[in-house]
Every structure is written in structure tokens, then in C-alpha cells.
Short mmCIF file of N, CA and C and ligand atoms in Angstrom, two decimals:
data_model
loop_
_atom_site.label_atom_id
_atom_site.label_comp_id
_atom_site.label_asym_id
_atom_site.label_seq_id
_atom_site.Cartn_x
_atom_site.Cartn_y
_atom_site.Cartn_z
N UNK H 104 165.10 73.64 36.69
CA UNK H 104 166.34 73.88 36.06
C UNK H 104 166.56 75.31 35.65
N UNK H 105 167.52 76.04 36.17
CA UNK H 105 167.71 77.52 35.83
C UNK H 105 167.89 77.73 34.33
N UNK H 106 167.43 78.79 33.90
CA UNK H 106 167.40 78.96 32.39
C UNK H 106 168.69 79.79 31.84
N UNK H 107 169.23 79.43 30.85
CA UNK H 107 170.38 80.24 30.23
C UNK H 107 169.60 81.03 29.14
N UNK H 108 169.91 82.36 29.13
CA UNK H 108 169.36 83.26 28.03
C UNK H 108 170.52 84.18 27.51
N UNK H 109 170.42 84.61 26.34
CA UNK H 109 171.38 85.54 25.76
C UNK H 109 170.57 86.87 25.51
N UNK H 110 171.23 88.04 25.77
CA UNK H 110 170.61 89.32 25.38
C UNK H 110 171.84 90.05 24.76
N UNK H 111 171.57 91.11 24.11
CA UNK H 111 172.62 92.13 23.55
C UNK H 111 173.34 92.68 24.88
N UNK H 112 174.67 92.93 24.77
CA UNK H 112 175.47 93.48 25.80
C UNK H 112 175.04 94.94 26.08
N UNK H 113 175.13 95.33 27.26
CA UNK H 113 174.82 96.66 27.64
C UNK H 113 176.08 97.38 28.31
N UNK H 114 176.30 98.66 28.31
CA UNK H 114 177.50 99.11 28.95
C UNK H 114 177.47 98.94 30.41
N UNK H 115 176.23 98.87 31.03
CA UNK H 115 176.12 98.54 32.30
C UNK H 115 176.76 97.08 32.83
N UNK H 116 176.98 96.36 31.76
CA UNK H 116 177.55 94.89 32.06
C UNK H 116 178.95 94.96 32.46
N UNK H 117 179.64 96.19 32.14
CA UNK H 117 181.06 96.33 32.27
C UNK H 117 181.69 95.81 33.68
N UNK H 118 180.99 96.20 34.72
CA UNK H 118 181.44 95.85 36.05
C UNK H 118 181.47 94.26 36.30
N UNK H 119 180.40 93.66 35.97
CA UNK H 119 180.41 92.23 36.13
C UNK H 119 181.50 91.52 35.19
N UNK H 120 181.55 92.01 33.86
CA UNK H 120 182.58 91.45 32.94
C UNK H 120 184.00 91.57 33.50
N UNK H 121 184.25 92.88 34.08
CA UNK H 121 185.57 93.26 34.63
C UNK H 121 185.85 92.16 35.65
N UNK H 122 184.95 91.95 36.59
CA UNK H 122 185.08 91.06 37.73
C UNK H 122 185.40 89.61 37.39
N UNK H 123 184.65 89.13 36.36
CA UNK H 123 184.73 87.70 35.78
C UNK H 123 185.99 87.51 35.17
N UNK H 124 186.34 88.52 34.31
CA UNK H 124 187.49 88.24 33.30
C UNK H 124 188.92 88.41 34.07
N UNK H 125 188.75 89.09 35.32
CA UNK H 125 190.02 89.20 36.00
C UNK H 125 190.25 88.21 37.13
N UNK H 126 189.34 87.14 37.04
CA UNK H 126 189.55 86.09 37.98
C UNK H 126 190.86 85.42 37.63
N UNK H 127 191.78 84.96 38.59
CA UNK H 127 193.00 84.36 38.39
C UNK H 127 192.96 83.02 37.61
N UNK H 128 191.74 82.49 37.65
CA UNK H 128 191.71 81.14 36.88
C UNK H 128 191.39 81.29 35.34
N UNK H 129 191.34 82.55 34.89
CA UNK H 129 191.07 82.78 33.37
C UNK H 129 192.38 82.63 32.71
N UNK H 130 193.06 81.61 32.74
CA UNK H 130 194.40 81.47 32.18
C UNK H 130 194.49 81.58 30.77
N UNK H 131 193.46 81.10 29.94
CA UNK H 131 193.57 81.13 28.45
C UNK H 131 192.69 82.30 27.85
N UNK H 132 192.30 83.07 28.68
CA UNK H 132 191.36 84.23 28.15
C UNK H 132 192.26 85.54 28.20
N UNK H 133 192.74 85.92 27.04
CA UNK H 133 193.85 87.05 27.05
C UNK H 133 193.13 88.46 27.12
N UNK H 134 191.82 88.51 26.74
CA UNK H 134 191.20 89.89 26.63
C UNK H 134 190.75 90.35 28.00
N UNK H 135 191.69 90.65 28.95
CA UNK H 135 191.25 91.02 30.30
C UNK H 135 191.38 92.62 30.36
N UNK H 136 190.27 93.26 30.64
CA UNK H 136 190.26 94.77 30.85
C UNK H 136 190.95 95.14 32.12
N UNK H 137 191.82 96.27 31.90
CA UNK H 137 192.48 96.72 33.08
C UNK H 137 191.69 97.56 34.15
N UNK H 138 190.67 98.18 33.66
CA UNK H 138 189.71 98.78 34.36
C UNK H 138 188.21 98.68 34.04
N UNK H 139 187.25 99.04 34.77
CA UNK H 139 185.88 98.95 34.44
C UNK H 139 185.78 99.93 33.17
N UNK H 140 186.46 101.04 33.31
CA UNK H 140 186.16 102.02 32.28
C UNK H 140 186.77 101.49 30.90
N UNK H 141 187.78 100.77 30.82
CA UNK H 141 188.13 100.13 29.69
C UNK H 141 187.20 99.21 29.16
N UNK H 142 186.50 98.43 29.95
CA UNK H 142 185.49 97.44 29.57
C UNK H 142 184.34 98.22 28.91
N UNK H 143 184.00 99.34 29.66
CA UNK H 143 182.93 100.15 29.08
C UNK H 143 183.26 100.58 27.57
N UNK H 144 184.48 101.21 27.42
CA UNK H 144 184.90 101.62 26.09
C UNK H 144 184.71 100.48 25.05
N UNK H 145 185.05 99.14 25.52
CA UNK H 145 184.78 98.12 24.42
C UNK H 145 183.25 97.82 24.26
N UNK H 146 182.39 97.87 25.29
CA UNK H 146 181.05 97.61 25.20
C UNK H 146 180.32 98.71 24.35
N UNK H 147 180.87 99.87 24.38
CA UNK H 147 180.29 101.05 23.73
C UNK H 147 180.46 100.85 22.00
N UNK H 148 181.56 100.10 21.74
CA UNK H 148 181.88 99.77 20.26
C UNK H 148 180.87 98.66 19.77
N UNK H 149 180.12 97.99 20.68
CA UNK H 149 179.30 96.82 20.28
C UNK H 149 178.42 97.23 19.12
N UNK H 150 177.71 98.17 19.09
CA UNK H 150 176.58 98.57 18.14
C UNK H 150 177.20 98.76 16.78
N UNK H 151 178.29 99.37 16.86
CA UNK H 151 179.00 99.76 15.51
C UNK H 151 179.52 98.38 14.79
N UNK H 152 180.05 97.53 15.75
CA UNK H 152 180.62 96.28 15.16
C UNK H 152 179.50 95.46 14.66
N UNK H 153 178.37 95.52 15.36
CA UNK H 153 177.25 94.68 14.89
C UNK H 153 176.74 95.25 13.57
N UNK H 154 176.55 96.52 13.42
CA UNK H 154 176.15 97.08 12.28
C UNK H 154 176.98 96.83 11.12
N UNK H 155 178.40 96.76 11.33
CA UNK H 155 179.37 96.45 10.34
C UNK H 155 179.54 95.04 10.05
N UNK H 156 178.79 94.13 10.75
CA UNK H 156 178.91 92.66 10.74
C UNK H 156 180.32 92.14 11.02
N UNK H 157 180.89 92.80 12.00
CA UNK H 157 182.29 92.38 12.35
C UNK H 157 182.16 91.54 13.51
N UNK H 158 181.36 91.87 14.59
CA UNK H 158 181.12 91.04 15.70
C UNK H 158 179.69 91.20 16.23
N UNK H 159 179.14 90.04 16.82
CA UNK H 159 177.80 89.93 17.38
C UNK H 159 177.97 89.39 18.68
N UNK H 160 177.91 90.29 19.75
CA UNK H 160 178.24 89.90 21.22
C UNK H 160 176.98 89.90 22.11
N UNK H 161 177.00 88.90 22.91
CA UNK H 161 175.87 88.82 23.85
C UNK H 161 176.30 88.51 25.28
N UNK H 162 175.37 88.92 26.18
CA UNK H 162 175.61 88.66 27.68
C UNK H 162 174.86 87.35 27.99
N UNK H 163 175.41 86.51 28.76
CA UNK H 163 174.82 85.23 29.08
C UNK H 163 174.20 85.43 30.50
N UNK H 164 172.90 85.03 30.60
CA UNK H 164 172.21 85.30 31.86
C UNK H 164 171.85 83.91 32.28
N UNK H 165 171.98 83.54 33.60
CA UNK H 165 171.65 82.37 34.21
C UNK H 165 170.72 82.62 35.22
N UNK H 166 169.43 82.14 35.16
CA UNK H 166 168.40 82.57 36.18
C UNK H 166 168.30 83.98 36.26
N UNK H 167 168.39 84.77 35.23
CA UNK H 167 168.32 86.23 35.16
C UNK H 167 169.58 86.99 35.59
N UNK H 168 170.67 86.32 36.09
CA UNK H 168 171.80 87.05 36.53
C UNK H 168 172.92 86.99 35.40
N UNK H 169 173.88 87.97 35.35
CA UNK H 169 174.86 87.99 34.49
C UNK H 169 175.91 86.98 34.94
N UNK H 170 176.24 86.09 34.14
CA UNK H 170 177.35 84.97 34.40
C UNK H 170 178.45 84.94 33.36
N UNK H 171 178.27 85.74 32.17
CA UNK H 171 179.22 85.56 31.22
C UNK H 171 178.93 86.27 29.93
N UNK H 172 179.66 85.83 28.93
CA UNK H 172 179.38 86.45 27.65
C UNK H 172 179.84 85.54 26.47
N UNK H 173 179.26 85.83 25.32
CA UNK H 173 179.59 85.00 24.23
C UNK H 173 179.44 85.77 22.93
N UNK H 174 179.92 85.20 21.76
CA UNK H 174 179.55 85.91 20.66
C UNK H 174 180.27 85.45 19.41
N UNK H 175 180.11 86.09 18.25
CA UNK H 175 180.59 85.71 17.00
C UNK H 175 181.64 86.72 16.52
N UNK H 176 182.76 86.43 16.07
CA UNK H 176 183.64 87.25 15.16
C UNK H 176 183.45 86.80 13.75
N UNK H 177 182.97 87.66 12.94
CA UNK H 177 182.80 87.21 11.39
C UNK H 177 184.00 87.38 10.62
N UNK H 178 184.22 86.35 9.79
CA UNK H 178 185.54 86.36 9.07
C UNK H 178 185.27 87.34 7.91
N UNK H 179 186.10 88.42 7.85
CA UNK H 179 185.83 89.46 7.06
C UNK H 179 186.16 89.13 5.50
N UNK H 180 187.03 88.17 5.28
CA UNK H 180 187.23 87.65 3.82
C UNK H 180 186.17 86.63 3.41
N UNK H 181 185.59 85.88 4.37
CA UNK H 181 184.61 84.82 4.12
C UNK H 181 183.39 84.96 5.10
N UNK H 182 182.50 86.00 4.83
CA UNK H 182 181.59 86.35 5.82
C UNK H 182 180.51 85.27 6.08
N UNK H 183 180.61 83.90 5.46
CA UNK H 183 179.77 82.98 5.92
C UNK H 183 180.26 82.17 7.01
N UNK H 184 181.50 82.65 7.48
CA UNK H 184 182.17 81.87 8.56
C UNK H 184 182.19 82.80 9.75
N UNK H 185 181.67 82.29 11.02
CA UNK H 185 181.64 82.89 12.30
C UNK H 185 182.51 82.18 13.32
N UNK H 186 183.30 82.84 14.06
CA UNK H 186 183.99 82.15 15.15
C UNK H 186 183.41 82.50 16.50
N UNK H 187 183.07 81.53 17.17
CA UNK H 187 182.45 81.67 18.58
C UNK H 187 183.44 81.81 19.67
N UNK H 188 183.16 82.75 20.63
CA UNK H 188 183.96 82.88 21.74
C UNK H 188 182.93 82.88 22.95
N UNK H 189 183.58 82.46 24.19
CA UNK H 189 182.64 82.53 25.25
C UNK H 189 183.57 82.57 26.60
N UNK H 190 182.95 83.05 27.56
CA UNK H 190 183.51 82.91 28.93
C UNK H 190 182.34 82.94 29.94
N UNK H 191 182.61 82.21 31.17
CA UNK H 191 181.57 82.09 32.23
C UNK H 191 182.24 82.33 33.56
N UNK H 192 181.51 82.89 34.36
CA UNK H 192 182.02 83.21 35.73
C UNK H 192 182.42 81.87 36.39
N UNK H 193 183.61 81.83 36.93
CA UNK H 193 184.15 80.60 37.52
C UNK H 193 183.29 79.94 38.59
N UNK H 194 182.58 80.80 39.25
CA UNK H 194 181.68 80.34 40.40
C UNK H 194 180.47 79.40 39.74
N UNK H 195 180.35 79.53 38.32
CA UNK H 195 179.30 78.75 37.68
C UNK H 195 179.77 77.77 36.72
N UNK H 196 181.13 77.51 36.79
CA UNK H 196 181.64 76.55 35.91
C UNK H 196 181.12 75.15 36.23
N UNK H 197 181.04 74.27 35.18
CA UNK H 197 180.61 72.88 35.33
C UNK H 197 179.05 72.76 35.37
N UNK H 198 178.35 73.81 35.11
CA UNK H 198 176.76 73.54 35.08
C UNK H 198 176.24 73.39 33.65
N UNK H 199 177.19 73.45 32.78
CA UNK H 199 176.64 73.26 31.32
C UNK H 199 176.10 74.51 30.66
N UNK H 200 176.57 75.73 31.31
CA UNK H 200 176.04 77.03 30.87
C UNK H 200 176.68 77.32 29.44
N UNK H 201 178.01 77.12 29.24
CA UNK H 201 178.50 77.44 27.90
C UNK H 201 177.89 76.69 26.73
N UNK H 202 177.73 75.33 26.90
CA UNK H 202 177.21 74.57 25.80
C UNK H 202 175.76 75.02 25.61
N UNK H 203 175.04 75.41 26.62
CA UNK H 203 173.71 75.86 26.33
C UNK H 203 173.81 77.36 25.66
N UNK H 204 174.78 78.13 25.96
CA UNK H 204 174.87 79.46 25.24
C UNK H 204 175.35 79.20 23.78
N UNK H 205 176.25 78.16 23.71
CA UNK H 205 176.57 77.83 22.15
C UNK H 205 175.23 77.47 21.33
N UNK H 206 174.51 76.68 22.00
CA UNK H 206 173.26 76.21 21.30
C UNK H 206 172.42 77.47 20.77
N UNK H 207 172.26 78.47 21.76
CA UNK H 207 171.49 79.70 21.40
C UNK H 207 172.08 80.50 20.37
N UNK H 208 173.59 80.48 20.46
CA UNK H 208 174.23 81.33 19.55
C UNK H 208 174.09 80.67 18.11
N UNK H 209 174.20 79.40 17.98
CA UNK H 209 174.02 78.73 16.65
C UNK H 209 172.60 79.00 16.13
N UNK H 210 171.65 79.16 16.88
CA UNK H 210 170.31 79.52 16.37
C UNK H 210 170.40 80.94 15.57
N UNK H 211 171.16 81.74 16.19
CA UNK H 211 171.27 83.19 15.77
C UNK H 211 172.25 83.12 14.66
N UNK H 212 173.39 82.40 14.57
CA UNK H 212 174.42 82.24 13.58
C UNK H 212 173.80 81.65 12.31
N UNK H 213 173.39 80.47 12.43
CA UNK H 213 172.96 79.70 11.24
C UNK H 213 171.50 80.32 10.84
N UNK H 214 170.81 80.97 11.65
CA UNK H 214 169.46 81.50 11.43
C UNK H 214 169.71 82.94 11.02
N UNK H 215 169.58 83.86 11.80
CA UNK H 215 169.50 85.24 11.69
C UNK H 215 170.83 85.81 10.75
N UNK H 216 171.90 85.38 11.12
CA UNK H 216 173.33 85.90 10.49
C UNK H 216 173.47 85.16 9.09
N UNK H 217 172.87 83.99 8.90
CA UNK H 217 173.10 83.37 7.59
C UNK H 217 174.48 82.72 7.50
N UNK H 218 175.06 82.25 8.58
CA UNK H 218 176.41 81.57 8.56
C UNK H 218 176.06 80.24 8.04
N UNK H 219 177.12 79.64 7.43
CA UNK H 219 177.21 78.29 6.79
C UNK H 219 178.18 77.43 7.67
N UNK H 220 179.09 78.19 8.21
CA UNK H 220 180.22 77.44 9.13
C UNK H 220 180.36 78.19 10.30
N UNK H 221 180.49 77.49 11.42
CA UNK H 221 180.83 78.14 12.75
C UNK H 221 182.04 77.40 13.34
N UNK H 222 183.08 78.26 13.68
CA UNK H 222 184.29 77.71 14.29
C UNK H 222 184.42 77.95 15.76
N UNK H 223 185.16 77.05 16.44
CA UNK H 223 185.54 77.35 17.87
C UNK H 223 187.03 77.07 17.90
N UNK H 224 187.88 78.04 18.36
CA UNK H 224 189.27 77.80 18.35
C UNK H 224 189.59 77.79 19.85
N UNK H 225 190.58 77.07 20.21
CA UNK H 225 191.10 77.11 21.61
C UNK H 225 192.59 76.75 21.77
N UNK H 226 193.05 77.28 22.74
CA UNK H 226 194.48 76.81 23.16
C UNK H 226 194.53 75.28 23.46
N UNK H 227 195.45 74.52 23.02
CA UNK H 227 195.45 73.10 23.14
C UNK H 227 195.37 72.68 24.70
N UNK H 228 195.82 73.55 25.59
CA UNK H 228 195.75 73.34 27.07
C UNK H 228 194.37 73.61 27.59
N UNK H 229 193.54 74.29 26.90
CA UNK H 229 192.22 74.67 27.30
C UNK H 229 191.23 73.59 27.30
N UNK H 230 191.41 72.68 28.11
CA UNK H 230 190.48 71.41 28.01
C UNK H 230 189.05 71.68 28.31
N UNK H 231 188.72 72.63 29.15
CA UNK H 231 187.36 72.91 29.45
C UNK H 231 186.54 73.51 28.16
N UNK H 232 187.29 74.34 27.34
CA UNK H 232 186.73 74.81 26.25
C UNK H 232 186.62 73.88 25.08
N UNK H 233 187.65 72.98 25.12
CA UNK H 233 187.53 71.85 24.05
C UNK H 233 186.25 71.00 24.54
N UNK H 234 186.11 70.70 25.72
CA UNK H 234 184.97 69.95 26.18
C UNK H 234 183.46 70.63 25.69
N UNK H 235 183.54 71.95 25.76
CA UNK H 235 182.31 72.68 25.29
C UNK H 235 182.17 72.41 23.85
N UNK H 236 183.22 72.41 23.13
CA UNK H 236 183.07 72.35 21.57
C UNK H 236 182.65 70.86 21.37
N UNK H 237 183.16 69.93 21.85
CA UNK H 237 182.84 68.47 21.75
C UNK H 237 181.40 68.26 22.14
N UNK H 238 181.03 68.65 23.30
CA UNK H 238 179.67 68.37 23.92
C UNK H 238 178.58 69.14 23.00
N UNK H 239 179.04 70.21 22.28
CA UNK H 239 178.07 71.01 21.42
C UNK H 239 177.94 70.28 19.97
N UNK H 240 178.81 69.31 19.65
CA UNK H 240 178.75 68.59 18.53
C UNK H 240 179.61 69.19 17.41
N UNK H 241 180.76 69.80 17.80
CA UNK H 241 181.73 70.26 16.81
C UNK H 241 182.73 69.31 16.47
N UNK H 242 183.22 69.29 15.37
CA UNK H 242 184.19 68.25 14.96
C UNK H 242 185.54 68.86 14.93
N UNK H 243 186.64 68.18 15.45
CA UNK H 243 187.89 68.69 15.41
C UNK H 243 188.49 68.54 13.94
N UNK H 244 189.01 69.63 13.51
CA UNK H 244 189.49 69.69 12.06
C UNK H 244 191.04 69.76 12.13
N UNK H 245 191.64 70.01 13.26
CA UNK H 245 193.18 69.94 13.35
C UNK H 245 193.64 71.01 14.21
N UNK H 246 195.07 71.07 14.20
CA UNK H 246 195.86 72.05 14.98
C UNK H 246 196.37 73.14 14.06
N UNK H 247 196.17 74.34 14.36
CA UNK H 247 196.72 75.49 13.49
C UNK H 247 197.88 75.93 14.15
N UNK H 248 199.00 75.68 13.51
CA UNK H 248 200.28 76.01 14.13
C UNK H 248 200.44 77.52 14.05
N UNK H 249 200.90 78.08 15.30
CA UNK H 249 201.18 79.53 15.46
C UNK H 249 200.09 80.42 15.02
N UNK H 250 198.77 79.97 15.25
CA UNK H 250 197.67 80.77 14.68
C UNK H 250 197.44 82.00 15.55
N UNK H 251 197.83 81.97 16.82
CA UNK H 251 197.58 82.93 17.85
C UNK H 251 198.98 83.75 18.11
N UNK H 252 198.73 85.08 18.31
CA UNK H 252 199.90 85.82 18.66
C UNK H 252 199.69 86.71 20.03
N UNK H 253 200.28 86.40 21.01
CA UNK H 253 200.20 87.01 22.23
C UNK H 253 201.55 87.89 22.59
N UNK H 254 201.62 89.19 22.22
CA UNK H 254 202.73 89.88 22.39
C UNK H 254 203.67 89.44 21.21
N UNK H 255 205.03 88.86 21.60
CA UNK H 255 205.85 88.42 20.63
C UNK H 255 205.67 86.95 20.44
N UNK H 256 204.82 86.33 21.15
CA UNK H 256 204.78 84.85 21.22
C UNK H 256 203.73 84.31 20.26
N UNK H 257 204.04 83.28 19.50
CA UNK H 257 203.05 82.66 18.70
C UNK H 257 202.58 81.27 19.31
N UNK H 258 201.36 81.02 19.39
CA UNK H 258 200.83 79.70 20.04
C UNK H 258 199.92 79.03 19.15
N UNK H 259 199.90 77.75 19.14
CA UNK H 259 198.95 76.85 18.40
C UNK H 259 197.51 76.95 18.91
N UNK H 260 196.73 76.77 17.92
CA UNK H 260 195.15 76.75 18.35
C UNK H 260 194.56 75.33 17.77
N UNK H 261 193.70 74.88 18.52
CA UNK H 261 192.92 73.66 18.08
C UNK H 261 191.70 74.26 17.29
N UNK H 262 191.33 73.76 16.20
CA UNK H 262 190.17 74.16 15.48
C UNK H 262 189.03 73.10 15.47
N UNK H 263 187.99 73.54 16.00
CA UNK H 263 186.60 72.78 15.90
C UNK H 263 185.74 73.60 14.98
N UNK H 264 184.74 72.82 14.29
CA UNK H 264 183.85 73.48 13.37
C UNK H 264 182.64 72.66 13.22
N UNK H 265 181.43 73.34 12.93
CA UNK H 265 180.19 72.78 12.53
C UNK H 265 179.64 73.51 11.34
N UNK H 266 179.19 72.73 10.36
CA UNK H 266 178.64 73.30 9.13
C UNK H 266 177.31 72.91 8.92
N UNK H 267 176.40 73.67 8.14
CA UNK H 267 175.14 73.39 7.79
C UNK H 267 175.08 73.17 6.19
C1 COA F 1490 185.37 77.21 28.91
C2 COA F 1490 184.18 77.60 29.80
C3 COA F 1490 183.35 78.77 29.01
C4 COA F 1490 183.28 76.40 30.03
O1 COA F 1490 182.06 77.03 30.49
P1 COA F 1490 181.09 76.02 31.53
O2 COA F 1490 179.82 76.70 31.44
O3 COA F 1490 181.72 75.69 32.74
O4 COA F 1490 181.00 74.76 30.60
P2 COA F 1490 180.64 73.12 30.95
O5 COA F 1490 179.84 73.24 32.32
O6 COA F 1490 180.13 72.48 29.95
O7 COA F 1490 181.94 72.54 31.48
C5 COA F 1490 182.95 72.28 30.54
C6 COA F 1490 184.19 71.59 31.05
O8 COA F 1490 184.75 72.40 32.00
C7 COA F 1490 185.47 71.57 33.03
N1 COA F 1490 185.03 72.01 34.32
C8 COA F 1490 183.87 71.86 34.96
N2 COA F 1490 183.92 72.30 36.18
C9 COA F 1490 184.95 72.97 36.41
C10 COA F 1490 185.73 73.55 37.40
N3 COA F 1490 185.10 73.79 38.54
N4 COA F 1490 187.01 73.96 37.37
C11 COA F 1490 187.68 73.79 36.10
N5 COA F 1490 187.06 73.19 34.99
C12 COA F 1490 185.81 72.65 35.24
C13 COA F 1490 185.10 70.22 32.68
O9 COA F 1490 186.15 69.53 31.95
C14 COA F 1490 183.85 70.38 31.78
O10 COA F 1490 183.68 69.18 30.88
P3 COA F 1490 182.81 68.01 31.28
O11 COA F 1490 181.42 68.55 31.33
O12 COA F 1490 182.96 67.03 30.22
O13 COA F 1490 183.27 67.54 32.71
C15 COA F 1490 184.75 78.18 31.12
O14 COA F 1490 185.62 77.19 31.73
C16 COA F 1490 185.58 79.45 31.08
O15 COA F 1490 184.80 80.63 31.06
N6 COA F 1490 186.91 79.46 31.03
C17 COA F 1490 187.70 80.71 30.93
C18 COA F 1490 187.45 81.44 29.58
C19 COA F 1490 187.89 80.53 28.43
O16 COA F 1490 188.87 79.79 28.37
N7 COA F 1490 187.06 80.80 27.27
C20 COA F 1490 187.32 79.91 26.13
C21 COA F 1490 188.32 80.69 25.34
S1 COA F 1490 188.65 79.53 23.86
#
């Protein structure tokens, strides 16, 4: 069984992230870099964001190869709450990589980062992401009306959470 591992992101990961994120099937993932250089700029901010406890981001390795990324955004008003985000290369969908990454993230979140509550938000149409939350043991707490803003459009988000 190939192993899923997390490691801190490197600027070197930009090319793979750019390719994965610009796949036409990434319908519900809005953070698409326009160029590899744009992605490098984002990756260079990681260390600062980590030191400021804003975000903690990781690269997902599957059998040693880069297949995606995941991480926490820390609620700046309630720093005991972290929101998980994830994406996986579409050629590896359906192998249970994201739930495995969530399991590893939880160890970091509830352990090292001292979180007490972890949330996963998703677009109501993003059934694959909802399955990841359910399979990872998160409980649905409701639908947050107009929680997301894309340009001038407000959309609903489903909220899943796990607490310790
Ligand atoms: C959501 C995502 C991370 C799931 O990753 P994954 O490693 O494939 O997760 P899983 O293997 O557990 O599969 C989860 C669900 O995806 C769906 N799925 C599986 N294979 C699929 C495929 N080839 N095509 C489309 N959906 C598929 C299934 O509904 C599956 O649930 P099931 O196991 O109950 O059948 C991945 O689909 C992805 O990167 N999507 C685009 C980015 C995104 O939406 N991120 C989340 C934002 S909230």
C-alpha cells in the first residue's frame, strides 16, 4: 500500500501545484495560480504565515511523489479553531489520499498546534470534498448562507467539524 506523507511546502513545489490546480476538473477550487511564478510568490509567504500562526501548509506525497497539498487556516479571532483545506491531483482521485492527509493533519492540529476544533467547509455541490469530511469522522453542523464571496457572487458553504 503506497504511503501518504506530509512535509512542509517548498518553492520547488510550484510547478506541480500549478499543473494540478489548473486541471479543468478543479471546479470548486478557486485559488488557481495564473503562472508558476505566481505560485512561487504564494509559497514564499508560507514561512511568514506559519510563524504568525495564520496558516500551516503542507505538501501531500504519495509514494514519495507530489500529488497535492493541504493545510490549516487559523481563525484569527478564535485561534483554537483551524479550517482544513486540501486538493489532490485528479489522476490520483479515489485512492483515499485526502482522508489519509486529513488524519495526518489532525495529529498536527490537535497535537502540535493545540487546536480544539477543526472545521472543513465546502461548496454544497462539492460531493467529493463532503465525502472526505464524512469518511474522516467530521459531523455536519449546517449550511452557512452566503459564507463565501467569489468576485461579486456570494455562495453557501456546508460546515463540518470535529472537536476534542
Ligand atoms: C476533494 C478531493 C481532495 C478528494 O480527494 P481524494 O484523495 O480523491 O479523496 P477520496 O479518495 O477519499 O475520494 C473522495 C470522493 O471523491 C469521489 N471520487 C472518487 N474518485 C473520483 C473520480 N475519479 N472523479 C470524481 N470524483 C471521484 C468519490 O465520491 C469519493 O467518495 P467515496 O470514497 O465515498 O466514493 C479531490 O476530489 C480534489 O482535489 N478535488 C478538487 C479540489 C477540491 O475540491 N478541494 C476541496 C475544496 S473544499
